[in-house]
Coordinates of N, CA and C in Angstrom, one line a residue:
X1 N -38.1 44.6 0.8 CA -39.2 44.0 1.2 C -39.4 42.5 0.5
X2 N -39.0 42.4 -0.7 CA -39.1 41.2 -1.6 C -38.3 40.1 -1.0
X3 N -37.1 40.5 -0.5 CA -36.3 39.5 0.4 C -36.9 38.9 1.6
X4 N -37.8 39.7 2.3 CA -38.5 39.0 3.4 C -39.4 38.0 3.0
X5 N -40.1 38.4 1.7 CA -41.1 37.4 1.3 C -40.5 36.1 0.9
X6 N -39.3 36.0 0.4 CA -38.7 34.8 0.0 C -38.2 34.1 1.2
X7 N -37.8 34.7 2.1 CA -37.4 34.1 3.4 C -38.6 33.6 4.1
X8 N -39.7 34.2 4.2 CA -40.9 33.6 4.8 C -41.4 32.5 3.9
X9 N -41.5 32.7 2.7 CA -41.9 31.7 1.8 C -41.0 30.4 1.9
X10 N -39.7 30.5 2.0 CA -38.7 29.3 2.3 C -39.2 28.6 3.7
X11 N -39.5 29.5 4.8 CA -39.7 28.9 6.0 C -41.1 28.1 5.9
X12 N -42.1 28.7 5.2 CA -43.3 28.0 5.1 C -43.1 26.7 4.3
X13 N -42.4 26.9 3.2 CA -42.3 25.6 2.4 C -41.5 24.5 3.2
X14 N -40.5 24.8 3.9 CA -39.8 23.8 4.8 C -40.7 23.4 5.9
X15 N -41.6 24.1 6.3 CA -42.5 23.7 7.4 C -43.4 22.7 6.9
X16 N -43.9 23.0 5.8 CA -44.9 22.0 5.1 C -44.3 20.7 4.7
X17 N -43.0 20.8 4.2 CA -42.3 19.6 3.8 C -41.9 18.8 5.0
X18 N -41.9 19.4 6.2 CA -41.5 18.6 7.4 C -42.7 17.7 7.8
X19 N -43.8 17.8 7.3 CA -44.9 17.0 7.7 C -45.1 15.8 6.6
X20 N -44.4 15.9 5.4 CA -44.4 14.8 4.5 C -43.7 13.6 5.0
X21 N -44.1 12.4 4.7 CA -43.4 11.2 5.2 C -42.0 11.0 4.7
X22 N -41.1 10.6 5.6 CA -39.7 10.4 5.1 C -39.4 8.9 5.2
X23 N -38.4 8.4 4.3 CA -38.1 7.1 4.3 C -37.2 6.8 5.5
X24 N -37.6 6.1 6.4 CA -36.8 5.7 7.7 C -36.1 4.3 7.5
X25 N -36.6 3.4 6.8 CA -36.1 2.1 6.5 C -35.4 2.1 5.1
X26 N -34.2 1.4 5.2 CA -33.5 1.3 4.0 C -34.0 0.3 3.0
X27 N -33.7 0.5 1.7 CA -34.0 -0.5 0.8 C -32.9 -1.6 0.8
X28 N -33.3 -2.8 0.7 CA -32.5 -4.0 0.6 C -31.4 -3.9 -0.6
X29 N -30.2 -3.9 -0.4 CA -29.3 -3.8 -1.6 C -28.7 -5.1 -2.0
X30 N -28.4 -6.0 -0.9 CA -27.9 -7.2 -1.3 C -27.4 -7.9 0.0
X31 N -26.7 -9.1 -0.3 CA -26.1 -9.9 0.7 C -24.8 -10.4 0.3
X32 N -23.8 -10.6 1.2 CA -22.5 -11.2 0.8 C -22.5 -12.6 1.3
X33 N -21.3 -13.1 0.9 CA -21.0 -14.7 1.3 C -20.8 -14.9 2.7
X34 N -20.6 -13.7 3.5 CA -20.4 -13.9 4.9 C -21.7 -13.9 5.6
X35 N -22.8 -13.4 5.0 CA -24.2 -13.4 5.6 C -24.4 -12.0 6.1
X36 N -23.7 -11.0 5.8 CA -24.1 -9.6 6.0 C -25.0 -9.0 5.1
X37 N -26.0 -8.3 5.6 CA -26.9 -7.8 4.7 C -26.7 -6.1 4.6
X38 N -26.9 -5.6 3.3 CA -26.6 -4.2 3.0 C -27.9 -3.6 2.7
X39 N -28.0 -2.3 3.2 CA -29.3 -1.4 2.9 C -28.7 0.0 2.4
X40 N -29.7 0.7 1.9 CA -29.4 1.9 1.3 C -30.7 2.8 1.3
X41 N -30.6 4.0 1.7 CA -31.6 5.0 1.6 C -31.1 6.0 0.5
X42 N -31.8 6.1 -0.7 CA -31.1 6.9 -1.7 C -31.2 8.4 -1.5
X43 N -30.3 9.1 -2.3 CA -30.1 10.4 -2.1 C -31.5 11.2 -2.6
X44 N -31.7 12.3 -1.8 CA -32.9 13.1 -1.9 C -32.5 14.6 -1.9
X45 N -32.1 15.1 -3.0 CA -31.7 16.5 -3.0 C -32.8 17.6 -2.6
X46 N -34.0 17.3 -2.9 CA -35.1 18.2 -2.4 C -35.2 18.4 -0.9
X47 N -34.8 17.3 -0.2 CA -34.7 17.3 1.2 C -33.4 17.7 1.9
X48 N -32.4 17.9 1.0 CA -31.1 18.2 1.5 C -30.2 17.0 1.6
X49 N -30.6 15.9 1.3 CA -29.7 14.7 1.4 C -28.9 14.5 0.0
X50 N -27.7 14.9 -0.1 CA -26.9 14.9 -1.4 C -26.4 13.5 -1.6
X51 N -26.1 12.7 -0.5 CA -25.5 11.4 -0.7 C -26.4 10.4 -0.1
X52 N -26.4 9.2 -0.6 CA -27.2 8.1 -0.2 C -26.6 7.6 1.1
X53 N -27.6 7.1 2.1 CA -27.1 6.5 3.3 C -27.0 5.1 3.1
X54 N -25.9 4.6 3.4 CA -25.7 3.0 3.3 C -25.1 2.5 4.5
X55 N -25.6 1.3 4.9 CA -25.1 0.6 6.0 C -25.3 -1.0 5.9
X56 N -24.8 -1.6 6.8 CA -24.9 -3.0 6.8 C -25.3 -3.6 8.2
X57 N -25.9 -4.8 8.2 CA -26.2 -5.5 9.4 C -25.4 -6.8 9.3
X58 N -24.5 -6.9 10.4 CA -23.6 -8.1 10.4 C -24.4 -9.4 10.8
X59 N -23.9 -10.4 10.4 CA -24.6 -11.6 10.8 C -24.4 -11.9 12.3
X60 N -23.2 -11.7 12.9 CA -23.1 -11.7 14.3 C -22.9 -10.3 14.9
X61 N -24.0 -9.9 15.3 CA -24.0 -8.5 16.0 C -23.2 -8.2 17.1
X62 N -22.7 -9.3 17.8 CA -21.8 -9.1 18.9 C -20.3 -8.8 18.6
X63 N -20.0 -9.3 17.4 CA -18.5 -9.2 16.9 C -18.4 -7.8 16.3
X64 N -17.4 -7.1 16.8 CA -17.1 -5.7 16.5 C -16.3 -5.6 15.2
X65 N -15.3 -6.7 15.1 CA -14.4 -6.7 14.0 C -15.1 -7.6 12.7
X66 N -15.7 -7.0 11.9 CA -16.4 -7.8 10.9 C -15.4 -7.6 9.6
X67 N -15.4 -8.7 8.9 CA -14.6 -8.9 7.7 C -15.7 -8.7 6.5
X68 N -15.4 -7.6 5.6 CA -16.3 -7.3 4.5 C -15.5 -7.6 3.3
X69 N -16.3 -8.0 2.2 CA -15.8 -8.1 0.8 C -15.4 -6.7 0.4
X70 N -14.2 -6.6 -0.4 CA -13.9 -5.4 -1.0 C -14.9 -4.7 -1.8
X71 N -15.7 -5.4 -2.5 CA -16.7 -4.7 -3.3 C -17.7 -4.1 -2.5
X72 N -18.2 -4.7 -1.6 CA -19.2 -4.1 -0.5 C -18.6 -2.9 0.2
X73 N -17.4 -3.1 0.6 CA -16.8 -2.0 1.4 C -16.7 -0.7 0.5
X74 N -16.3 -1.0 -0.7 CA -16.3 0.1 -1.7 C -17.7 0.8 -2.0
X75 N -18.6 0.0 -2.0 CA -20.0 0.5 -2.1 C -20.4 1.2 -0.9
X76 N -20.1 0.8 0.2 CA -20.5 1.4 1.5 C -19.8 2.8 1.8
X77 N -18.5 2.9 1.3 CA -17.9 4.1 1.5 C -18.1 5.1 0.2
X78 N -18.9 4.7 -0.7 CA -19.2 5.6 -1.8 C -18.2 5.7 -2.9
X79 N -17.5 4.7 -3.0 CA -16.4 4.7 -4.2 C -17.0 4.0 -5.4
X80 N -18.1 3.4 -5.2 CA -18.8 2.9 -6.4 C -20.2 3.3 -6.3
X81 N -21.0 3.4 -7.4 CA -22.3 4.0 -7.3 C -23.4 2.8 -7.1
X82 N -23.2 1.6 -7.7 CA -24.1 0.5 -7.7 C -23.5 -0.6 -6.9
X83 N -24.5 -1.3 -6.2 CA -24.1 -2.5 -5.5 C -23.6 -3.6 -6.3
X84 N -22.5 -4.4 -5.8 CA -22.0 -5.4 -6.6 C -23.1 -6.5 -6.9
X85 N -22.9 -7.1 -8.0 CA -23.8 -8.2 -8.4 C -23.3 -9.5 -7.9
X86 N -24.3 -10.5 -8.0 CA -23.8 -11.8 -7.4 C -22.9 -12.5 -8.4
X87 N -22.8 -12.2 -9.7 CA -21.9 -12.9 -10.6 C -20.6 -12.2 -10.3
X88 N -20.4 -10.9 -10.1 CA -19.2 -10.3 -9.6 C -18.6 -10.9 -8.2
X89 N -19.5 -11.0 -7.4 CA -19.1 -11.5 -6.0 C -18.6 -12.9 -6.3
X90 N -19.3 -13.8 -7.0 CA -18.8 -15.1 -7.1 C -17.5 -15.3 -8.0
X91 N -17.4 -14.2 -9.0 CA -16.1 -14.5 -9.7 C -15.0 -14.0 -8.9
X92 N -15.1 -12.9 -8.0 CA -13.9 -12.5 -7.2 C -13.7 -13.5 -6.1
X93 N -14.7 -14.2 -5.6 CA -14.6 -15.2 -4.6 C -13.8 -16.4 -5.1
X94 N -14.1 -16.9 -6.3 CA -13.3 -17.8 -7.0 C -11.8 -17.5 -7.2
X95 N -11.6 -16.2 -7.6 CA -10.3 -15.7 -7.9 C -9.5 -15.6 -6.4
X96 N -10.1 -15.3 -5.5 CA -9.5 -15.3 -4.1 C -9.2 -16.7 -3.6
X97 N -10.0 -17.7 -3.9 CA -9.7 -19.0 -3.5 C -8.6 -19.7 -4.3
X98 N -8.6 -19.2 -5.6 CA -7.5 -19.7 -6.5 C -6.1 -19.1 -6.1
X99 N -6.1 -17.8 -5.7 CA -4.9 -17.3 -5.2 C -4.3 -17.8 -3.9
X100 N -5.4 -18.2 -3.0 CA -4.9 -18.8 -1.7 C -4.4 -20.2 -1.9
X101 N -4.9 -20.9 -2.9 CA -4.5 -22.3 -3.2 C -3.1 -22.0 -3.9
X102 N -2.9 -21.2 -4.8 CA -1.5 -21.1 -5.3 C -0.5 -20.7 -4.3
X103 N -0.8 -19.8 -3.4 CA 0.1 -19.3 -2.5 C 0.5 -20.6 -1.5
X104 N -0.5 -21.4 -1.3 CA -0.2 -22.6 -0.5 C 0.7 -23.6 -1.2
X105 N 0.5 -23.7 -2.5 CA 1.4 -24.5 -3.4 C 2.8 -24.1 -3.4
X106 N 2.9 -22.8 -3.5 CA 4.2 -22.1 -3.6 C 5.0 -22.2 -2.2
X107 N 4.2 -22.1 -1.2 CA 4.8 -22.3 0.1 C 5.3 -23.8 0.3
X108 N 4.5 -24.7 -0.2 CA 4.9 -26.0 0.0 C 6.1 -26.3 -0.9
X109 N 6.1 -25.8 -2.1 CA 7.3 -26.1 -3.0 C 8.7 -25.4 -2.4
X110 N 8.5 -24.2 -1.8 CA 9.6 -23.7 -1.1 C 10.1 -24.4 0.2
X111 N 9.1 -24.9 0.8 CA 9.6 -25.8 2.0 C 10.2 -27.1 1.6
X112 N 9.7 -27.7 0.5 CA 10.5 -28.9 -0.1 C 11.8 -28.6 -0.6
X113 N 12.0 -27.3 -1.2 CA 13.3 -27.1 -1.9 C 14.2 -26.7 -0.6
X114 N 13.8 -26.2 0.4 CA 14.8 -26.1 1.5 C 15.1 -27.4 2.3
X115 N 14.1 -28.3 2.4 CA 14.5 -29.6 2.9 C 15.4 -30.3 1.9
X116 N 15.6 -30.1 0.7 CA 16.4 -30.9 -0.2 C 17.8 -30.4 -0.1
X117 N 18.0 -29.1 0.3 CA 19.4 -28.8 0.6 C 20.0 -29.5 1.6
X118 N 21.2 -29.8 1.5 CA 21.9 -30.4 2.5 C 22.4 -29.4 3.6
X119 N 22.0 -29.8 4.8 CA 22.3 -28.9 5.9 C 23.7 -28.7 6.1
X120 N 24.5 -29.6 5.8 CA 26.0 -29.6 6.1 C 26.6 -28.8 4.9
X121 N 26.0 -28.6 3.8 CA 26.5 -27.7 2.6 C 26.1 -26.4 2.8
X122 N 27.0 -25.6 3.3 CA 26.8 -24.2 3.4 C 27.6 -23.4 2.6
X123 N 27.4 -22.2 2.4 CA 28.2 -21.3 1.7 C 29.5 -21.0 2.6
X124 N 30.6 -21.3 2.0 CA 31.8 -21.1 2.8 C 32.4 -19.8 2.5
X125 N 32.6 -18.8 3.3 CA 33.1 -17.6 3.0 C 34.3 -17.5 3.9
X126 N 35.4 -17.0 3.5 CA 36.5 -16.7 4.5 C 36.1 -15.7 5.5
X127 N 36.5 -16.0 6.6 CA 36.1 -14.8 7.6 C 37.2 -13.9 7.8
X128 N 36.9 -12.6 7.5 CA 37.9 -11.7 7.4 C 37.7 -10.6 8.6
X129 N 38.7 -10.4 9.4 CA 38.5 -9.5 10.5 C 38.3 -8.1 10.0
X130 N 37.7 -7.4 10.8 CA 37.4 -6.0 10.5 C 38.7 -5.2 10.3
X131 N 38.7 -4.4 9.2 CA 40.0 -3.8 8.7 C 40.4 -2.7 9.7
X132 N 41.7 -2.6 10.0 CA 42.2 -1.5 10.9 C 43.2 -0.6 10.0
X133 N 42.9 0.6 10.1 CA 43.7 1.5 9.4 C 44.5 2.4 10.4
X134 N 45.8 2.8 10.1 CA 46.5 3.5 10.9 C 46.1 5.0 11.0
X135 N 45.6 5.5 10.0 CA 45.2 6.9 10.0 C 43.9 7.2 11.0
X136 N 43.2 6.1 11.4 CA 42.1 6.4 12.2 C 42.4 6.0 13.6
X137 N 41.8 6.7 14.7 CA 42.1 6.4 16.0 C 41.0 5.5 16.6
X138 N 41.5 4.5 17.3 CA 40.5 3.6 18.1 C 39.9 4.3 19.3
X139 N 40.7 5.0 20.0 CA 40.2 5.7 21.1 C 40.8 7.2 20.9
X140 N 40.1 8.2 21.4 CA 40.6 9.5 21.1 C 42.0 9.7 21.8
X141 N 42.9 10.3 20.8 CA 44.2 10.5 21.2 C 45.3 9.3 21.2
X142 N 44.7 8.2 20.8 CA 45.4 6.9 20.8 C 45.6 6.4 19.3
X143 N 46.7 6.2 18.8 CA 46.7 5.7 17.4 C 47.2 4.2 17.5
X144 N 46.8 3.3 16.6 CA 47.2 2.0 16.5 C 48.3 1.8 15.4

């Protein structure tokens, strides 16, 4: 009998909680340098939501292939608990630009180095024909 009371009590409690207002709009979490906006509805264990709901609104809603910064993507997928700060985003953006610039300089240096090599000067290796061994057959049943 006491088990039925707890079931009825749970049903009544859940029925009453269903009338309480829920958060349908997300809290603004931030914006990235592409112009995407990020939102979150925090976790509410009392309502059965154990993980926060996170999403983003792209700048161009028609484009399906969006580029996201790594920090925001980690936040969206739940790999990090807190949204990235502006300082962190700026620092990583400067680091990304520096790496692109260094890669461009290295590519230019390599292109200049290959241009300096004389095209006529090649590594000369004597051409050696493929070895032929007497104990092996070239064709089945035929020895050379």
